[in-house]
Amino acid sequence: MTDLFAPLQSLKQGDWFKLICGASFQHLPAVRSLTLAYTLAGADCIDVAADPAVITAAQAALQVARTLARDAQKRGFDYKGNSPFLMVSINDGEDPHFRKAEFNPTECPTNCPRPCERICPAQAIVFKSIKEDFSGVISQKCYGCGRCIPVCPYDRIYTSSYMSTPGAIAPLVMSTGVDAVEIHTKVGRLAEFEQLWQAISPWADQLKLLAISCPDGEGMTDYLKAVYDLIAPLKSALIWQTDGRPMSGDIGDGTTLAAVKLGEKVLAAKLPGYVQLAGGTNSYTVAKLKTMGLLKGGGQGGQGGQGGISPLSPPSPLSPPSSIAGVAYGSYARVLLSPILEQLENKEVSNTNVKATICLEEDDTLLWQAVELAHSLVSQIKSQQER
């Protein structure tokens, strides 16, 4: 099996795992470490911001992972050196995934209890940090979840959104190692989607995978069908990403219910392609899918995303699915590894004689602890094919 077809095979088998680093998450050390750990744990796709520096960081991690394949296998992990797809995200309009929190710390009252700092899952809000003489939002770490906004007692936090520029994205997709693009859209933005698609369609044939991410809304099924009519015919595999409750998976088990419910809705639409959950996914997601029989071979009658296909036959991505093909994990996957990443960052800060960033693979203990944690999540869906 080649690098090209290993991730697609996972889609067809119904055990696809995607790591979402964040469409606006630009903290390079964390992106590199997350990519490395989840790749060694068996992830099929790494979704990163469409930023050249972020892409380079992820690519560097993928190269390191290949050198560690044998070590991973000796430790009982299934990674065999096959690279996951590297995906970048773009948007056709305003979207919470493409924004940053901002505020002026000099306007914050000195007696403020700073709930924003405590609630931020990315540790992006700091006040005179020990690590750096800075107060405010560390832009590279913020991924736009927005949890800080309603808790501010003085209503001082706002967000800045940005749009993708197709002309700038095209060279990234054409560069080595970028295999897939995800387009974030919303019901009612067909004209905007069409404009974006016209701009990127000349190089869309180079993609191995296209994903369409859309939250629920009135008329969603008709909207997605209209989107499909615009992009068809399509040479690459196609994923419909159900964005149930964006950037909330680390809050609690119940957040996954919105993702599962939306997944059922998109499955019922019988759109050509694969259906993959996102938005609120966490350690409870696979168990819920099993209970509902929505995973291939995973419970009460799941029939598989591409039923009747031999496991070794070429993927046929554009037939209607009958089960969930995979799950993408964002905030939950990142927070799961945050204790390891924080230890790594603290080691860097304490080593005042060395200014270079300490990479995860340079600390053997932390590396394999991170992979073990990542594998605890990846294995939940991968175990479907080990039954």
mmCIF file of C-alpha atoms in Angstrom:
data_model
loop_
_atom_site.group_PDB
_atom_site.id
_atom_site.type_symbol
_atom_site.label_atom_id
_atom_site.label_comp_id
_atom_site.label_asym_id
_atom_site.label_seq_id
_atom_site.Cartn_x
_atom_site.Cartn_y
_atom_site.Cartn_z
ATOM 1 C CA MET A 1 0.000 0.000 0.000
ATOM 2 C CA THR A 2 1.461 3.382 -0.983
ATOM 3 C CA ASP A 3 1.522 6.659 0.895
ATOM 4 C CA LEU A 4 -1.129 7.896 -1.508
ATOM 5 C CA PHE A 5 -3.748 5.275 -0.777
ATOM 6 C CA ALA A 6 -3.189 4.552 2.920
ATOM 7 C CA PRO A 7 -5.320 7.510 4.135
ATOM 8 C CA LEU A 8 -7.943 6.917 1.442
ATOM 9 C CA GLN A 9 -8.106 3.284 2.498
ATOM 10 C CA SER A 10 -8.963 4.435 6.004
ATOM 11 C CA LEU A 11 -11.833 6.508 4.643
ATOM 12 C CA LYS A 12 -13.208 3.501 2.806
ATOM 13 C CA GLN A 13 -12.793 1.242 5.836
ATOM 14 C CA GLY A 14 -14.534 3.732 8.090
ATOM 15 C CA ASP A 15 -11.616 4.299 10.481
ATOM 16 C CA TRP A 16 -10.322 7.663 9.239
ATOM 17 C CA PHE A 17 -8.746 9.894 11.910
ATOM 18 C CA LYS A 18 -7.976 13.556 11.317
ATOM 19 C CA LEU A 19 -6.121 15.901 13.626
ATOM 20 C CA ILE A 20 -7.260 19.519 13.410
ATOM 21 C CA CYS A 21 -4.421 21.778 14.500
ATOM 22 C CA GLY A 22 -6.657 24.776 13.834
ATOM 23 C CA ALA A 23 -7.371 26.929 10.788
ATOM 24 C CA SER A 24 -5.959 29.964 12.582
ATOM 25 C CA PHE A 25 -3.574 28.233 15.008
ATOM 26 C CA GLN A 26 -0.036 29.386 14.220
ATOM 27 C CA HIS A 27 2.031 28.368 17.232
ATOM 28 C CA LEU A 28 4.789 26.589 15.329
ATOM 29 C CA PRO A 29 6.300 24.483 18.156
ATOM 30 C CA ALA A 30 2.867 23.138 19.098
ATOM 31 C CA VAL A 31 1.900 22.417 15.476
ATOM 32 C CA ARG A 32 5.164 20.536 14.982
ATOM 33 C CA SER A 33 4.774 18.501 18.180
ATOM 34 C CA LEU A 34 1.096 17.718 17.608
ATOM 35 C CA THR A 35 1.805 16.622 14.033
ATOM 36 C CA LEU A 36 4.654 14.369 15.120
ATOM 37 C CA ALA A 37 2.783 12.712 17.992
ATOM 38 C CA TYR A 38 -0.448 12.081 16.106
ATOM 39 C CA THR A 39 1.377 10.887 12.989
ATOM 40 C CA LEU A 40 3.285 8.286 15.005
ATOM 41 C CA ALA A 41 -0.021 7.342 16.667
ATOM 42 C CA GLY A 42 -1.571 6.561 13.271
ATOM 43 C CA ALA A 43 -3.474 9.674 12.139
ATOM 44 C CA ASP A 44 -4.617 9.765 8.500
ATOM 45 C CA CYS A 45 -4.726 13.528 8.038
ATOM 46 C CA ILE A 46 -3.187 16.600 9.651
ATOM 47 C CA ASP A 47 -5.218 19.791 9.107
ATOM 48 C CA VAL A 48 -3.256 23.019 9.565
ATOM 49 C CA ALA A 49 -3.563 26.725 8.885
ATOM 50 C CA ALA A 50 -2.875 27.835 5.322
ATOM 51 C CA ASP A 51 0.257 29.619 6.451
ATOM 52 C CA PRO A 52 3.668 28.859 4.878
ATOM 53 C CA ALA A 53 5.458 28.733 8.231
ATOM 54 C CA VAL A 54 2.826 26.420 9.725
ATOM 55 C CA ILE A 55 2.959 24.119 6.706
ATOM 56 C CA THR A 56 6.745 23.981 6.928
ATOM 57 C CA ALA A 57 6.550 23.073 10.620
ATOM 58 C CA ALA A 58 4.102 20.253 9.904
ATOM 59 C CA GLN A 59 6.189 18.964 7.010
ATOM 60 C CA ALA A 60 9.274 18.902 9.218
ATOM 61 C CA ALA A 61 7.391 16.785 11.748
ATOM 62 C CA LEU A 62 6.257 14.357 9.039
ATOM 63 C CA GLN A 63 9.867 13.882 7.966
ATOM 64 C CA VAL A 64 10.953 13.186 11.545
ATOM 65 C CA ALA A 65 8.085 10.720 11.973
ATOM 66 C CA ARG A 66 9.347 8.607 9.075
ATOM 67 C CA THR A 67 12.728 8.242 10.790
ATOM 68 C CA LEU A 68 10.982 7.027 13.953
ATOM 69 C CA ALA A 69 8.741 4.429 12.291
ATOM 70 C CA ARG A 70 10.760 1.459 13.503
ATOM 71 C CA ASP A 71 10.895 2.776 17.062
ATOM 72 C CA ALA A 72 7.134 3.295 16.980
ATOM 73 C CA GLN A 73 6.530 -0.261 15.856
ATOM 74 C CA LYS A 74 8.798 -1.645 18.589
ATOM 75 C CA ARG A 75 6.711 0.227 21.126
ATOM 76 C CA GLY A 76 3.503 -1.330 19.821
ATOM 77 C CA PHE A 77 2.209 1.493 17.611
ATOM 78 C CA ASP A 78 0.904 0.689 14.135
ATOM 79 C CA TYR A 79 2.625 3.546 12.293
ATOM 80 C CA LYS A 80 4.566 2.101 9.356
ATOM 81 C CA GLY A 81 6.005 5.254 7.839
ATOM 82 C CA ASN A 82 3.023 6.143 5.660
ATOM 83 C CA SER A 83 2.563 9.895 5.726
ATOM 84 C CA PRO A 84 -0.883 11.242 6.595
ATOM 85 C CA PHE A 85 -2.408 13.739 4.211
ATOM 86 C CA LEU A 86 -1.436 17.313 4.939
ATOM 87 C CA MET A 87 -4.500 19.557 4.634
ATOM 88 C CA VAL A 88 -4.940 23.334 4.701
ATOM 89 C CA SER A 89 -8.195 25.151 5.446
ATOM 90 C CA ILE A 90 -9.672 28.116 3.577
ATOM 91 C CA ASN A 91 -12.976 29.987 3.924
ATOM 92 C CA ASP A 92 -15.527 31.663 1.659
ATOM 93 C CA GLY A 93 -16.728 34.148 4.305
ATOM 94 C CA GLU A 94 -16.693 35.014 7.979
ATOM 95 C CA ASP A 95 -16.131 31.920 10.092
ATOM 96 C CA PRO A 96 -15.204 31.372 13.757
ATOM 97 C CA HIS A 97 -12.318 29.144 12.694
ATOM 98 C CA PHE A 98 -10.699 32.126 10.974
ATOM 99 C CA ARG A 99 -10.543 34.706 13.712
ATOM 100 C CA LYS A 100 -8.398 35.840 16.638
ATOM 101 C CA ALA A 101 -9.343 37.310 19.993
ATOM 102 C CA GLU A 102 -7.938 40.735 20.803
ATOM 103 C CA PHE A 103 -8.022 43.247 23.654
ATOM 104 C CA ASN A 104 -5.924 46.052 25.035
ATOM 105 C CA PRO A 105 -4.484 44.869 28.381
ATOM 106 C CA THR A 106 -3.792 48.452 29.491
ATOM 107 C CA GLU A 107 -7.570 48.961 29.633
ATOM 108 C CA CYS A 108 -8.098 46.025 32.002
ATOM 109 C CA PRO A 109 -8.866 47.088 35.596
ATOM 110 C CA THR A 110 -6.179 45.952 38.004
ATOM 111 C CA ASN A 111 -8.756 44.232 40.221
ATOM 112 C CA CYS A 112 -10.198 42.119 37.375
ATOM 113 C CA PRO A 113 -10.167 38.393 38.291
ATOM 114 C CA ARG A 114 -9.118 37.673 34.673
ATOM 115 C CA PRO A 115 -11.533 34.852 33.840
ATOM 116 C CA CYS A 116 -10.382 35.094 30.227
ATOM 117 C CA GLU A 117 -6.937 33.833 31.189
ATOM 118 C CA ARG A 118 -8.359 30.858 33.063
ATOM 119 C CA ILE A 119 -10.888 29.801 30.427
ATOM 120 C CA CYS A 120 -8.593 29.926 27.383
ATOM 121 C CA PRO A 121 -7.917 26.300 26.315
ATOM 122 C CA ALA A 122 -4.888 27.352 24.255
ATOM 123 C CA GLN A 123 -3.233 29.348 27.053
ATOM 124 C CA ALA A 124 -3.176 32.223 24.587
ATOM 125 C CA ILE A 125 -4.112 34.917 27.120
ATOM 126 C CA VAL A 126 -1.399 35.991 29.530
ATOM 127 C CA PHE A 127 -0.676 38.842 31.901
ATOM 128 C CA LYS A 128 3.030 39.584 32.376
ATOM 129 C CA SER A 129 3.995 36.014 31.648
ATOM 130 C CA ILE A 130 7.117 34.636 33.300
ATOM 131 C CA LYS A 131 8.144 33.297 29.912
ATOM 132 C CA GLU A 132 7.933 36.677 28.237
ATOM 133 C CA ASP A 133 7.282 40.235 29.347
ATOM 134 C CA PHE A 134 3.940 40.439 27.611
ATOM 135 C CA SER A 135 0.263 40.904 28.419
ATOM 136 C CA GLY A 136 -2.681 40.226 26.116
ATOM 137 C CA VAL A 137 -3.469 37.603 23.478
ATOM 138 C CA ILE A 138 -0.599 35.579 22.044
ATOM 139 C CA SER A 139 -1.923 35.666 18.501
ATOM 140 C CA GLN A 140 -0.108 32.544 17.301
ATOM 141 C CA LYS A 141 -1.750 30.433 20.019
ATOM 142 C CA CYS A 142 -5.297 31.770 19.641
ATOM 143 C CA TYR A 143 -7.508 29.625 17.422
ATOM 144 C CA GLY A 144 -10.718 31.612 17.706
ATOM 145 C CA CYS A 145 -12.877 29.523 20.046
ATOM 146 C CA GLY A 146 -14.374 32.708 21.504
ATOM 147 C CA ARG A 147 -14.807 31.408 25.053
ATOM 148 C CA CYS A 148 -13.050 34.451 26.472
ATOM 149 C CA ILE A 149 -15.557 36.920 25.005
ATOM 150 C CA PRO A 150 -18.657 36.255 27.170
ATOM 151 C CA VAL A 151 -16.689 35.855 30.420
ATOM 152 C CA CYS A 152 -15.002 39.267 30.282
ATOM 153 C CA PRO A 153 -16.659 41.345 33.069
ATOM 154 C CA TYR A 154 -15.940 44.559 31.200
ATOM 155 C CA ASP A 155 -16.776 43.504 27.627
ATOM 156 C CA ARG A 156 -13.296 44.451 26.397
ATOM 157 C CA ILE A 157 -12.540 41.419 24.218
ATOM 158 C CA TYR A 158 -13.359 41.415 20.518
ATOM 159 C CA THR A 159 -12.322 39.353 17.501
ATOM 160 C CA SER A 160 -10.684 40.027 14.171
ATOM 161 C CA SER A 161 -11.652 37.789 11.268
ATOM 162 C CA TYR A 162 -9.827 37.223 8.025
ATOM 163 C CA MET A 163 -10.535 35.772 4.614
ATOM 164 C CA SER A 164 -8.531 33.275 2.592
ATOM 165 C CA THR A 165 -6.875 34.602 -0.543
ATOM 166 C CA PRO A 166 -7.081 31.940 -3.270
ATOM 167 C CA GLY A 167 -4.159 33.447 -5.155
ATOM 168 C CA ALA A 168 -1.975 33.022 -2.089
ATOM 169 C CA ILE A 169 -3.251 29.538 -1.284
ATOM 170 C CA ALA A 170 -2.653 28.070 -4.755
ATOM 171 C CA PRO A 171 1.158 27.967 -4.480
ATOM 172 C CA LEU A 172 0.830 26.231 -1.114
ATOM 173 C CA VAL A 173 -1.297 23.455 -2.573
ATOM 174 C CA MET A 174 1.084 23.094 -5.501
ATOM 175 C CA SER A 175 4.060 22.795 -3.153
ATOM 176 C CA THR A 176 5.366 19.430 -2.041
ATOM 177 C CA GLY A 177 3.490 17.768 0.798
ATOM 178 C CA VAL A 178 0.146 19.561 0.734
ATOM 179 C CA ASP A 179 -2.381 16.962 -0.328
ATOM 180 C CA ALA A 180 -5.785 18.339 0.573
ATOM 181 C CA VAL A 181 -7.883 21.450 1.017
ATOM 182 C CA GLU A 182 -10.852 22.033 3.285
ATOM 183 C CA ILE A 183 -13.343 24.759 2.404
ATOM 184 C CA HIS A 184 -15.345 26.220 5.288
ATOM 185 C CA THR A 185 -18.722 27.480 4.140
ATOM 186 C CA LYS A 186 -22.220 28.172 5.487
ATOM 187 C CA VAL A 187 -25.786 27.808 4.277
ATOM 188 C CA GLY A 188 -26.689 30.817 2.149
ATOM 189 C CA ARG A 189 -23.203 31.521 0.827
ATOM 190 C CA LEU A 190 -23.469 29.719 -2.506
ATOM 191 C CA ALA A 191 -22.386 32.767 -4.517
ATOM 192 C CA GLU A 192 -19.349 33.250 -2.300
ATOM 193 C CA PHE A 193 -18.521 29.548 -2.504
ATOM 194 C CA GLU A 194 -18.797 29.621 -6.284
ATOM 195 C CA GLN A 195 -16.463 32.609 -6.468
ATOM 196 C CA LEU A 196 -13.891 30.827 -4.298
ATOM 197 C CA TRP A 197 -14.233 27.592 -6.243
ATOM 198 C CA GLN A 198 -13.729 29.356 -9.567
ATOM 199 C CA ALA A 199 -10.501 30.803 -8.212
ATOM 200 C CA ILE A 200 -9.071 27.482 -7.037
ATOM 201 C CA SER A 201 -10.583 25.052 -9.565
ATOM 202 C CA PRO A 202 -7.687 25.395 -12.068
ATOM 203 C CA TRP A 203 -5.412 23.578 -9.607
ATOM 204 C CA ALA A 204 -8.037 21.481 -7.809
ATOM 205 C CA ASP A 205 -7.133 18.428 -9.911
ATOM 206 C CA GLN A 206 -3.802 18.274 -8.070
ATOM 207 C CA LEU A 207 -5.580 17.524 -4.800
ATOM 208 C CA LYS A 208 -5.895 14.019 -3.407
ATOM 209 C CA LEU A 209 -8.781 15.093 -1.203
ATOM 210 C CA LEU A 210 -11.293 17.916 -0.926
ATOM 211 C CA ALA A 211 -13.300 18.496 2.246
ATOM 212 C CA ILE A 212 -16.363 20.711 2.605
ATOM 213 C CA SER A 213 -17.029 21.849 6.176
ATOM 214 C CA CYS A 214 -20.440 23.281 6.970
ATOM 215 C CA PRO A 215 -22.400 23.834 10.197
ATOM 216 C CA ASP A 216 -26.093 23.036 10.403
ATOM 217 C CA GLY A 217 -28.714 25.487 9.204
ATOM 218 C CA GLU A 218 -32.130 25.694 7.587
ATOM 219 C CA GLY A 219 -31.913 24.279 4.094
ATOM 220 C CA MET A 220 -28.517 22.674 4.688
ATOM 221 C CA THR A 221 -29.200 19.559 2.624
ATOM 222 C CA ASP A 222 -30.247 21.571 -0.418
ATOM 223 C CA TYR A 223 -27.253 23.844 0.048
ATOM 224 C CA LEU A 224 -24.776 20.958 0.114
ATOM 225 C CA LYS A 225 -26.376 19.465 -2.984
ATOM 226 C CA ALA A 226 -25.949 22.808 -4.748
ATOM 227 C CA VAL A 227 -22.314 22.899 -3.631
ATOM 228 C CA TYR A 228 -21.787 19.420 -5.051
ATOM 229 C CA ASP A 229 -23.291 20.475 -8.373
ATOM 230 C CA LEU A 230 -20.733 23.283 -8.502
ATOM 231 C CA ILE A 231 -17.677 21.135 -7.829
ATOM 232 C CA ALA A 232 -18.681 18.045 -9.843
ATOM 233 C CA PRO A 233 -17.074 16.273 -11.579
ATOM 234 C CA LEU A 234 -14.293 15.882 -9.061
ATOM 235 C CA LYS A 235 -11.167 13.777 -9.512
ATOM 236 C CA SER A 236 -10.207 13.689 -5.840
ATOM 237 C CA ALA A 237 -11.883 12.016 -2.896
ATOM 238 C CA LEU A 238 -14.577 14.142 -1.241
ATOM 239 C CA ILE A 239 -15.422 14.558 2.449
ATOM 240 C CA TRP A 240 -18.458 16.273 3.922
ATOM 241 C CA GLN A 241 -17.305 17.499 7.324
ATOM 242 C CA THR A 242 -20.194 17.959 9.741
ATOM 243 C CA ASP A 243 -19.239 20.877 11.962
ATOM 244 C CA GLY A 244 -21.570 20.128 14.856
ATOM 245 C CA ARG A 245 -20.409 22.386 17.674
ATOM 246 C CA PRO A 246 -17.168 24.042 16.583
ATOM 247 C CA MET A 247 -14.104 24.021 18.844
ATOM 248 C CA SER A 248 -15.872 22.576 21.881
ATOM 249 C CA GLY A 249 -14.745 18.966 22.231
ATOM 250 C CA ASP A 250 -12.680 19.640 25.339
ATOM 251 C CA ILE A 251 -15.632 21.124 27.250
ATOM 252 C CA GLY A 252 -17.385 17.837 28.017
ATOM 253 C CA ASP A 253 -18.757 14.584 26.614
ATOM 254 C CA GLY A 254 -22.097 16.097 25.634
ATOM 255 C CA THR A 255 -20.626 18.344 22.959
ATOM 256 C CA THR A 256 -20.230 15.369 20.639
ATOM 257 C CA LEU A 257 -24.005 14.952 20.348
ATOM 258 C CA ALA A 258 -24.311 17.894 17.945
ATOM 259 C CA ALA A 259 -21.642 16.410 15.685
ATOM 260 C CA VAL A 260 -23.323 12.994 15.644
ATOM 261 C CA LYS A 261 -26.769 14.476 15.011
ATOM 262 C CA LEU A 262 -25.482 16.516 12.097
ATOM 263 C CA GLY A 263 -23.642 13.488 10.767
ATOM 264 C CA GLU A 264 -26.919 11.565 10.650
ATOM 265 C CA LYS A 265 -28.522 14.440 8.756
ATOM 266 C CA VAL A 266 -25.819 14.536 6.104
ATOM 267 C CA LEU A 267 -25.836 10.753 5.748
ATOM 268 C CA ALA A 268 -29.579 10.901 5.113
ATOM 269 C CA ALA A 269 -28.957 13.351 2.262
ATOM 270 C CA LYS A 270 -27.065 10.572 0.417
ATOM 271 C CA LEU A 271 -24.533 12.958 -1.077
ATOM 272 C CA PRO A 272 -21.700 11.381 -3.059
ATOM 273 C CA GLY A 273 -18.541 11.217 -0.967
ATOM 274 C CA TYR A 274 -17.621 10.430 2.617
ATOM 275 C CA VAL A 275 -19.129 11.843 5.824
ATOM 276 C CA GLN A 276 -16.732 12.761 8.636
ATOM 277 C CA LEU A 277 -17.633 14.223 12.018
ATOM 278 C CA ALA A 278 -16.080 17.329 13.592
ATOM 279 C CA GLY A 279 -17.111 20.068 15.986
ATOM 280 C CA GLY A 280 -17.448 18.836 19.563
ATOM 281 C CA THR A 281 -15.750 15.483 19.004
ATOM 282 C CA ASN A 282 -13.948 13.883 21.955
ATOM 283 C CA SER A 283 -13.342 10.560 23.713
ATOM 284 C CA TYR A 284 -17.096 9.918 23.796
ATOM 285 C CA THR A 285 -17.638 10.225 20.027
ATOM 286 C CA VAL A 286 -16.642 6.760 18.823
ATOM 287 C CA ALA A 287 -18.562 5.072 21.652
ATOM 288 C CA LYS A 288 -21.663 7.039 20.664
ATOM 289 C CA LEU A 289 -21.247 6.121 17.004
ATOM 290 C CA LYS A 290 -20.888 2.447 17.937
ATOM 291 C CA THR A 291 -24.034 2.547 20.032
ATOM 292 C CA MET A 292 -25.971 4.074 17.147
ATOM 293 C CA GLY A 293 -24.547 1.658 14.581
ATOM 294 C CA LEU A 294 -23.083 4.489 12.528
ATOM 295 C CA LEU A 295 -19.572 3.063 12.165
ATOM 296 C CA LYS A 296 -18.669 0.363 9.681
ATOM 297 C CA GLY A 297 -18.583 -2.877 11.664
ATOM 298 C CA GLY A 298 -18.881 -0.819 14.835
ATOM 299 C CA GLY A 299 -22.118 -1.878 16.486
ATOM 300 C CA GLN A 300 -25.743 -2.347 15.577
ATOM 301 C CA GLY A 301 -25.770 -2.846 11.851
ATOM 302 C CA GLY A 302 -23.392 -0.223 10.415
ATOM 303 C CA GLN A 303 -22.911 -1.055 6.748
ATOM 304 C CA GLY A 304 -19.824 0.984 5.851
ATOM 305 C CA GLY A 305 -19.256 4.199 3.981
ATOM 306 C CA GLN A 306 -18.745 2.441 0.663
ATOM 307 C CA GLY A 307 -20.591 -0.818 1.286
ATOM 308 C CA GLY A 308 -19.681 -3.878 -0.743
ATOM 309 C CA ILE A 309 -16.171 -2.752 -1.693
ATOM 310 C CA SER A 310 -13.272 -5.111 -1.218
ATOM 311 C CA PRO A 311 -10.763 -3.777 1.328
ATOM 312 C CA LEU A 312 -8.032 -3.948 -1.310
ATOM 313 C CA SER A 313 -9.939 -2.379 -4.189
ATOM 314 C CA PRO A 314 -9.245 1.230 -5.219
ATOM 315 C CA PRO A 315 -11.287 3.752 -3.215
ATOM 316 C CA SER A 316 -14.533 4.864 -4.825
ATOM 317 C CA PRO A 317 -15.078 8.183 -3.074
ATOM 318 C CA LEU A 318 -18.084 9.518 -4.940
ATOM 319 C CA SER A 319 -20.854 7.035 -4.157
ATOM 320 C CA PRO A 320 -23.424 7.781 -1.426
ATOM 321 C CA PRO A 321 -22.253 6.700 2.049
ATOM 322 C CA SER A 322 -24.272 4.653 4.520
ATOM 323 C CA SER A 323 -22.120 5.189 7.609
ATOM 324 C CA ILE A 324 -19.653 7.626 9.119
ATOM 325 C CA ALA A 325 -16.231 7.287 7.461
ATOM 326 C CA GLY A 326 -14.212 8.967 10.164
ATOM 327 C CA VAL A 327 -13.809 11.556 12.877
ATOM 328 C CA ALA A 328 -11.777 14.753 13.106
ATOM 329 C CA TYR A 329 -10.590 15.956 16.500
ATOM 330 C CA GLY A 330 -9.545 19.524 17.212
ATOM 331 C CA SER A 331 -9.643 21.165 20.635
ATOM 332 C CA TYR A 332 -9.943 17.840 22.480
ATOM 333 C CA ALA A 333 -6.931 16.360 20.692
ATOM 334 C CA ARG A 334 -4.835 19.434 21.370
ATOM 335 C CA VAL A 335 -5.810 19.757 25.040
ATOM 336 C CA LEU A 336 -5.121 16.038 25.529
ATOM 337 C CA LEU A 337 -1.455 16.665 24.749
ATOM 338 C CA SER A 338 -1.204 20.086 26.397
ATOM 339 C CA PRO A 339 0.503 18.788 29.594
ATOM 340 C CA ILE A 340 3.300 17.309 27.471
ATOM 341 C CA LEU A 341 3.644 20.405 25.316
ATOM 342 C CA GLU A 342 3.727 22.604 28.397
ATOM 343 C CA GLN A 343 6.520 20.522 29.907
ATOM 344 C CA LEU A 344 8.461 20.841 26.674
ATOM 345 C CA GLU A 345 7.940 24.588 26.603
ATOM 346 C CA ASN A 346 9.001 24.945 30.232
ATOM 347 C CA LYS A 347 12.198 23.033 29.556
ATOM 348 C CA GLU A 348 12.973 25.471 26.776
ATOM 349 C CA VAL A 349 12.383 28.476 29.026
ATOM 350 C CA SER A 350 14.450 27.102 31.906
ATOM 351 C CA ASN A 351 17.404 26.382 29.628
ATOM 352 C CA THR A 352 18.483 30.005 29.403
ATOM 353 C CA ASN A 353 21.801 29.205 27.742
ATOM 354 C CA VAL A 354 20.131 27.748 24.680
ATOM 355 C CA LYS A 355 17.861 29.915 22.581
ATOM 356 C CA ALA A 356 16.940 27.233 20.047
ATOM 357 C CA THR A 357 13.519 25.609 20.361
ATOM 358 C CA ILE A 358 13.551 22.154 21.921
ATOM 359 C CA CYS A 359 11.805 19.752 19.546
ATOM 360 C CA LEU A 360 9.653 16.936 20.875
ATOM 361 C CA GLU A 361 11.833 14.203 19.380
ATOM 362 C CA GLU A 362 14.807 15.564 21.359
ATOM 363 C CA ASP A 363 13.184 14.430 24.607
ATOM 364 C CA ASP A 364 12.632 10.706 24.269
ATOM 365 C CA THR A 365 10.490 10.427 27.400
ATOM 366 C CA LEU A 366 8.125 13.252 26.505
ATOM 367 C CA LEU A 367 7.946 12.093 22.876
ATOM 368 C CA TRP A 368 6.617 8.644 23.637
ATOM 369 C CA GLN A 369 4.369 9.913 26.407
ATOM 370 C CA ALA A 370 2.816 12.232 23.822
ATOM 371 C CA VAL A 371 2.447 9.425 21.284
ATOM 372 C CA GLU A 372 0.845 7.196 23.921
ATOM 373 C CA LEU A 373 -1.700 9.894 24.727
ATOM 374 C CA ALA A 374 -2.385 10.520 21.041
ATOM 375 C CA HIS A 375 -2.744 6.791 20.419
ATOM 376 C CA SER A 376 -5.332 6.532 23.197
ATOM 377 C CA LEU A 377 -7.563 8.701 20.998
ATOM 378 C CA VAL A 378 -6.571 7.416 17.556
ATOM 379 C CA SER A 379 -7.008 3.791 18.582
ATOM 380 C CA GLN A 380 -10.663 4.309 19.472
ATOM 381 C CA ILE A 381 -11.664 4.439 15.818
ATOM 382 C CA LYS A 382 -8.773 2.367 14.465
ATOM 383 C CA SER A 383 -9.827 -0.556 16.647
ATOM 384 C CA GLN A 384 -12.868 -0.909 14.374
ATOM 385 C CA GLN A 385 -10.656 -2.725 11.895
ATOM 386 C CA GLU A 386 -8.919 -4.837 14.516
ATOM 387 C CA ARG A 387 -12.068 -6.592 15.635
#
